[in-house]
PDB file of C-alpha atoms in Angstrom:
ATOM      1  CA  MET S   1     -22.833  35.977  -1.555  1.00 90.00           C
ATOM      2  CA  LYS S   2     -22.397  33.866   1.568  1.00 91.00           C
ATOM      3  CA  GLY S   3     -18.941  33.405   3.032  1.00 92.00           C
ATOM      4  CA  VAL S   4     -19.189  29.621   2.709  1.00 91.00           C
ATOM      5  CA  ILE S   5     -18.872  30.068  -1.076  1.00 92.00           C
ATOM      6  CA  PHE S   6     -15.810  32.306  -0.649  1.00 94.00           C
ATOM      7  CA  ARG S   7     -14.340  29.716   1.727  1.00 94.00           C
ATOM      8  CA  GLY S   8     -14.787  27.099  -0.985  1.00 93.00           C
ATOM      9  CA  LEU S   9     -12.945  29.276  -3.494  1.00 93.00           C
ATOM     10  CA  GLU S  10     -10.241  29.932  -0.900  1.00 93.00           C
ATOM     11  CA  ALA S  11      -9.776  26.185  -0.327  1.00 93.00           C
ATOM     12  CA  LEU S  12      -9.570  25.523  -4.063  1.00 92.00           C
ATOM     13  CA  VAL S  13      -7.027  28.287  -4.727  1.00 92.00           C
ATOM     14  CA  ILE S  14      -4.857  27.276  -1.770  1.00 93.00           C
ATOM     15  CA  GLU S  15      -4.983  23.596  -2.795  1.00 91.00           C
ATOM     16  CA  LYS S  16      -4.094  24.314  -6.435  1.00 88.00           C
ATOM     17  CA  CYS S  17      -1.889  27.426  -6.199  1.00 89.00           C
ATOM     18  CA  GLY S  18      -0.855  27.943  -2.570  1.00 92.00           C
ATOM     19  CA  MET S  19      -1.593  30.426   0.192  1.00 95.00           C
ATOM     20  CA  ALA S  20       0.450  33.225  -1.405  1.00 95.00           C
ATOM     21  CA  ALA S  21      -1.801  33.102  -4.481  1.00 92.00           C
ATOM     22  CA  TRP S  22      -4.901  33.438  -2.276  1.00 94.00           C
ATOM     23  CA  ASP S  23      -3.336  36.349  -0.381  1.00 94.00           C
ATOM     24  CA  ASP S  24      -2.567  38.080  -3.705  1.00 94.00           C
ATOM     25  CA  LEU S  25      -6.171  37.608  -4.856  1.00 93.00           C
ATOM     26  CA  LEU S  26      -7.497  39.041  -1.605  1.00 93.00           C
ATOM     27  CA  GLU S  27      -5.161  42.018  -1.764  1.00 93.00           C
ATOM     28  CA  LYS S  28      -6.452  42.896  -5.217  1.00 92.00           C
ATOM     29  CA  ASN S  29     -10.181  42.113  -4.795  1.00 92.00           C
ATOM     30  CA  ALA S  30     -11.184  42.531  -1.150  1.00 92.00           C
ATOM     31  CA  PRO S  31     -10.955  45.165   1.571  1.00 93.00           C
ATOM     32  CA  GLU S  32      -7.772  45.056   3.631  1.00 92.00           C
ATOM     33  CA  GLY S  33      -7.826  42.369   6.311  1.00 91.00           C
ATOM     34  CA  ARG S  34     -10.835  40.543   4.793  1.00 92.00           C
ATOM     35  CA  VAL S  35     -11.532  37.152   6.326  1.00 92.00           C
ATOM     36  CA  TYR S  36     -14.568  35.313   5.000  1.00 95.00           C
ATOM     37  CA  ILE S  37     -16.904  33.876   7.627  1.00 93.00           C
ATOM     38  CA  SER S  38     -19.214  31.156   6.299  1.00 89.00           C
ATOM     39  CA  ALA S  39     -22.513  32.529   7.619  1.00 88.00           C
ATOM     40  CA  GLU S  40     -21.818  36.174   6.695  1.00 90.00           C
ATOM     41  CA  SER S  41     -22.729  37.858   3.400  1.00 90.00           C
ATOM     42  CA  TYR S  42     -20.221  39.663   1.196  1.00 93.00           C
ATOM     43  CA  PRO S  43     -20.543  41.728  -1.999  1.00 92.00           C
ATOM     44  CA  ASP S  44     -21.000  39.676  -5.163  1.00 89.00           C
ATOM     45  CA  GLU S  45     -18.386  41.868  -6.836  1.00 91.00           C
ATOM     46  CA  GLU S  46     -15.697  40.338  -4.617  1.00 92.00           C
ATOM     47  CA  ILE S  47     -16.362  36.770  -5.790  1.00 90.00           C
ATOM     48  CA  VAL S  48     -16.545  37.945  -9.412  1.00 90.00           C
ATOM     49  CA  GLY S  49     -13.204  39.766  -9.085  1.00 93.00           C
ATOM     50  CA  LEU S  50     -11.586  36.781  -7.424  1.00 93.00           C
ATOM     51  CA  ALA S  51     -12.907  34.390 -10.085  1.00 92.00           C
ATOM     52  CA  GLN S  52     -11.811  36.684 -12.927  1.00 93.00           C
ATOM     53  CA  ASP S  53      -8.278  36.828 -11.538  1.00 92.00           C
ATOM     54  CA  VAL S  54      -8.228  33.039 -11.080  1.00 89.00           C
ATOM     55  CA  ALA S  55      -9.292  32.695 -14.728  1.00 90.00           C
ATOM     56  CA  THR S  56      -6.515  35.030 -15.833  1.00 89.00           C
ATOM     57  CA  ALA S  57      -3.876  33.307 -13.687  1.00 83.00           C
ATOM     58  CA  LEU S  58      -4.866  29.865 -15.011  1.00 83.00           C
ATOM     59  CA  SER S  59      -5.381  31.015 -18.635  1.00 87.00           C
ATOM     60  CA  MET S  60      -8.970  29.796 -18.504  1.00 91.00           C
ATOM     61  CA  SER S  61     -12.215  31.444 -19.507  1.00 93.00           C
ATOM     62  CA  MET S  62     -14.563  32.661 -16.794  1.00 93.00           C
ATOM     63  CA  PRO S  63     -17.143  29.939 -17.653  1.00 94.00           C
ATOM     64  CA  GLU S  64     -14.422  27.264 -17.381  1.00 94.00           C
ATOM     65  CA  VAL S  65     -13.324  28.582 -13.981  1.00 93.00           C
ATOM     66  CA  LEU S  66     -16.897  28.770 -12.687  1.00 94.00           C
ATOM     67  CA  LYS S  67     -17.617  25.222 -13.850  1.00 95.00           C
ATOM     68  CA  ALA S  68     -14.408  23.886 -12.244  1.00 93.00           C
ATOM     69  CA  PHE S  69     -15.184  25.819  -9.067  1.00 93.00           C
ATOM     70  CA  GLY S  70     -18.730  24.436  -8.947  1.00 94.00           C
ATOM     71  CA  GLU S  71     -17.443  20.889  -9.234  1.00 95.00           C
ATOM     72  CA  TYR S  72     -14.972  21.496  -6.407  1.00 94.00           C
ATOM     73  CA  LEU S  73     -17.620  23.333  -4.389  1.00 93.00           C
ATOM     74  CA  PHE S  74     -19.887  20.271  -4.302  1.00 95.00           C
ATOM     75  CA  SER S  75     -17.241  18.302  -2.378  1.00 94.00           C
ATOM     76  CA  HIS S  76     -16.455  21.296  -0.172  1.00 92.00           C
ATOM     77  CA  LEU S  77     -20.106  21.791   0.788  1.00 90.00           C
ATOM     78  CA  LYS S  78     -20.681  18.034   1.193  1.00 93.00           C
ATOM     79  CA  ALA S  79     -17.793  17.892   3.672  1.00 92.00           C
ATOM     80  CA  ARG S  80     -19.184  20.846   5.648  1.00 88.00           C
ATOM     81  CA  HIS S  81     -22.806  19.627   5.628  1.00 87.00           C
ATOM     82  CA  PRO S  82     -22.765  15.832   5.113  1.00 91.00           C
ATOM     83  CA  SER S  83     -26.244  15.328   6.570  1.00 89.00           C
ATOM     84  CA  ILE S  84     -27.822  17.284   3.714  1.00 88.00           C
ATOM     85  CA  VAL S  85     -26.339  15.049   1.004  1.00 91.00           C
ATOM     86  CA  ALA S  86     -27.067  11.953   3.122  1.00 91.00           C
ATOM     87  CA  ASN S  87     -30.792  12.651   2.580  1.00 89.00           C
ATOM     88  CA  PHE S  88     -30.512  11.454  -1.033  1.00 94.00           C
ATOM     89  CA  ASN S  89     -30.186   7.879  -2.287  1.00 93.00           C
ATOM     90  CA  CYS S  90     -29.078   8.731  -5.799  1.00 95.00           C
ATOM     91  CA  PHE S  91     -28.014  11.446  -8.219  1.00 96.00           C
ATOM     92  CA  ALA S  92     -31.519  12.040  -9.612  1.00 96.00           C
ATOM     93  CA  ASP S  93     -33.027  12.409  -6.130  1.00 96.00           C
ATOM     94  CA  LEU S  94     -30.420  15.030  -5.228  1.00 96.00           C
ATOM     95  CA  ILE S  95     -30.932  17.049  -8.426  1.00 97.00           C
ATOM     96  CA  ILE S  96     -34.720  16.944  -8.062  1.00 96.00           C
ATOM     97  CA  GLY S  97     -34.390  17.904  -4.382  1.00 95.00           C
ATOM     98  CA  ILE S  98     -32.175  20.965  -4.826  1.00 94.00           C
ATOM     99  CA  ASP S  99     -34.883  23.588  -4.382  1.00 90.00           C
ATOM    100  CA  LYS S 100     -37.343  21.764  -2.125  1.00 90.00           C
ATOM    101  CA  VAL S 101     -34.843  20.054   0.188  1.00 89.00           C
ATOM    102  CA  ILE S 102     -31.290  21.400  -0.099  1.00 89.00           C
ATOM    103  CA  HIS S 103     -32.228  25.076  -0.389  1.00 88.00           C
ATOM    104  CA  VAL S 104     -34.690  24.706   2.497  1.00 88.00           C
ATOM    105  CA  GLU S 105     -31.887  23.288   4.677  1.00 84.00           C
ATOM    106  CA  VAL S 106     -29.462  25.986   3.517  1.00 83.00           C
ATOM    107  CA  ALA S 107     -32.005  28.651   4.472  1.00 82.00           C
ATOM    108  CA  LYS S 108     -32.105  27.157   7.991  1.00 83.00           C
ATOM    109  CA  LEU S 109     -28.311  27.348   8.277  1.00 80.00           C
ATOM    110  CA  TYR S 110     -27.663  30.756   6.714  1.00 80.00           C
ATOM    111  CA  HIS S 111     -29.631  33.984   7.165  1.00 74.00           C
ATOM    112  CA  GLU S 112     -30.895  35.345   3.826  1.00 74.00           C
ATOM    113  CA  PRO S 113     -28.855  33.018   1.614  1.00 74.00           C
ATOM    114  CA  ASN S 114     -30.169  34.566  -1.657  1.00 82.00           C
ATOM    115  CA  LEU S 115     -30.320  31.227  -3.458  1.00 89.00           C
ATOM    116  CA  PRO S 116     -31.002  30.641  -7.139  1.00 93.00           C
ATOM    117  CA  GLU S 117     -34.371  29.278  -8.170  1.00 94.00           C
ATOM    118  CA  ILE S 118     -34.036  25.710  -9.415  1.00 96.00           C
ATOM    119  CA  ASP S 119     -36.824  23.632 -10.885  1.00 97.00           C
ATOM    120  CA  ALA S 120     -35.782  20.135 -11.936  1.00 97.00           C
ATOM    121  CA  GLN S 121     -38.017  17.447 -13.364  1.00 97.00           C
ATOM    122  CA  ILE S 122     -37.376  13.889 -14.468  1.00 96.00           C
ATOM    123  CA  ILE S 123     -38.485  13.703 -18.088  1.00 97.00           C
ATOM    124  CA  GLU S 124     -37.623  10.008 -18.411  1.00 95.00           C
ATOM    125  CA  ASP S 125     -35.164   7.579 -16.893  1.00 94.00           C
ATOM    126  CA  GLY S 126     -31.705   9.098 -17.402  1.00 96.00           C
ATOM    127  CA  PHE S 127     -32.961  12.557 -18.388  1.00 98.00           C
ATOM    128  CA  ILE S 128     -33.621  15.531 -16.092  1.00 98.00           C
ATOM    129  CA  LEU S 129     -34.631  18.973 -17.289  1.00 98.00           C
ATOM    130  CA  MET S 130     -33.485  21.784 -14.992  1.00 98.00           C
ATOM    131  CA  ARG S 131     -34.533  25.411 -15.065  1.00 98.00           C
ATOM    132  CA  TYR S 132     -32.053  27.761 -13.330  1.00 97.00           C
ATOM    133  CA  ASN S 133     -32.772  31.394 -12.505  1.00 97.00           C
ATOM    134  CA  SER S 134     -30.575  33.767 -10.522  1.00 94.00           C
ATOM    135  CA  LYS S 135     -29.754  37.458 -10.705  1.00 92.00           C
ATOM    136  CA  ARG S 136     -26.112  36.418 -10.318  1.00 92.00           C
ATOM    137  CA  GLN S 137     -26.266  34.299 -13.475  1.00 94.00           C
ATOM    138  CA  LEU S 138     -23.768  31.754 -12.158  1.00 94.00           C
ATOM    139  CA  CYS S 139     -25.193  28.969 -14.300  1.00 96.00           C
ATOM    140  CA  MET S 140     -21.721  27.616 -15.119  1.00 96.00           C
ATOM    141  CA  CYS S 141     -21.109  27.169 -11.404  1.00 95.00           C
ATOM    142  CA  ALA S 142     -24.428  25.284 -11.243  1.00 96.00           C
ATOM    143  CA  GLU S 143     -23.194  23.037 -14.053  1.00 97.00           C
ATOM    144  CA  GLY S 144     -20.055  22.317 -12.052  1.00 96.00           C
ATOM    145  CA  LEU S 145     -22.130  21.483  -8.970  1.00 96.00           C
ATOM    146  CA  ILE S 146     -24.120  19.006 -11.099  1.00 97.00           C
ATOM    147  CA  PHE S 147     -20.885  17.373 -12.264  1.00 98.00           C
ATOM    148  CA  GLY S 148     -19.677  17.262  -8.639  1.00 97.00           C
ATOM    149  CA  ALA S 149     -22.889  15.468  -7.638  1.00 97.00           C
ATOM    150  CA  ALA S 150     -22.495  13.060 -10.547  1.00 97.00           C
ATOM    151  CA  THR S 151     -18.959  12.210  -9.432  1.00 96.00           C
ATOM    152  CA  HIS S 152     -20.176  11.690  -5.857  1.00 95.00           C
ATOM    153  CA  TYR S 153     -22.783   9.164  -7.023  1.00 95.00           C
ATOM    154  CA  GLY S 154     -20.569   7.513  -9.659  1.00 95.00           C
ATOM    155  CA  VAL S 155     -22.787   8.734 -12.475  1.00 96.00           C
ATOM    156  CA  ASP S 156     -21.720   9.639 -16.006  1.00 96.00           C
ATOM    157  CA  ALA S 157     -23.535  12.928 -16.717  1.00 97.00           C
ATOM    158  CA  LYS S 158     -23.666  14.996 -19.870  1.00 98.00           C
ATOM    159  CA  LEU S 159     -25.158  18.477 -19.894  1.00 98.00           C
ATOM    160  CA  ASN S 160     -26.675  20.545 -22.660  1.00 98.00           C
ATOM    161  CA  HIS S 161     -27.228  24.199 -21.800  1.00 97.00           C
ATOM    162  CA  ALA S 162     -30.241  24.510 -24.135  1.00 97.00           C
ATOM    163  CA  GLN S 163     -30.909  28.146 -23.230  1.00 98.00           C
ATOM    164  CA  CYS S 164     -28.916  30.592 -21.129  1.00 97.00           C
ATOM    165  CA  MET S 165     -29.578  33.827 -19.260  1.00 97.00           C
ATOM    166  CA  HIS S 166     -26.317  35.151 -20.736  1.00 96.00           C
ATOM    167  CA  ASP S 167     -28.016  34.970 -24.148  1.00 97.00           C
ATOM    168  CA  GLY S 168     -30.993  37.070 -23.008  1.00 97.00           C
ATOM    169  CA  PHE S 169     -33.336  34.331 -21.764  1.00 97.00           C
ATOM    170  CA  ASP S 170     -35.260  34.801 -18.491  1.00 96.00           C
ATOM    171  CA  SER S 171     -33.756  31.563 -17.149  1.00 97.00           C
ATOM    172  CA  CYS S 172     -31.337  28.846 -18.119  1.00 98.00           C
ATOM    173  CA  LEU S 173     -32.559  25.473 -19.314  1.00 98.00           C
ATOM    174  CA  ILE S 174     -30.097  22.677 -18.655  1.00 98.00           C
ATOM    175  CA  GLU S 175     -30.674  19.182 -20.022  1.00 98.00           C
ATOM    176  CA  ILE S 176     -29.015  16.549 -17.850  1.00 98.00           C
ATOM    177  CA  LYS S 177     -28.549  13.105 -19.396  1.00 98.00           C
ATOM    178  CA  TYR S 178     -26.995  10.532 -17.128  1.00 97.00           C
ATOM    179  CA  GLU S 179     -26.177   6.869 -16.741  1.00 92.00           C
ATOM    180  CA  THR S 180     -25.451   5.019 -13.557  1.00 77.00           C
ATOM    181  CA  PRO S 181     -22.567   2.522 -13.533  1.00 73.00           C
ATOM    182  CA  HIS S 182     -25.169  -0.266 -13.634  1.00 67.00           C
ATOM    183  CA  GLY S 183     -26.498   0.946 -17.006  1.00 55.00           C
TER     184      GLY S 183
END
């Protein structure tokens, strides 16, 4: 997992719980003296351990924490790379462009980013069908990122996780229904 994702989790924990809470999480889940550098890669087990301890500390389930983190992460990444989000005029364009635009730009910025495979198609106005596939199975984080994008564009989005890798499917199928403020 790239350090930029860890930095997002660090920012969220510090904002919500303080620096001491982040230091405690690091002490338990990372090698001594660990500092996450955005462009570097770190073991997936570290982010999982950190997220599990955040879930425990906040009395939330792991899926709830991942979804909340994903929503926060959208704003964090948008602030770090505003030109990528600026390429899109609306929520639907961004969702459709995840794999062919955003992930292409991410691959330019970060060596071997190990990104999920995302295939999103507009089925009809207000309805996008997204297929998500990743060995990490962080589909709840992907849901949070979708909600973060919806908030950014002022869109009311509702998701239905029609099939999930956690239930034995080869990929997740996420139905995204949305309305813009204009109707």
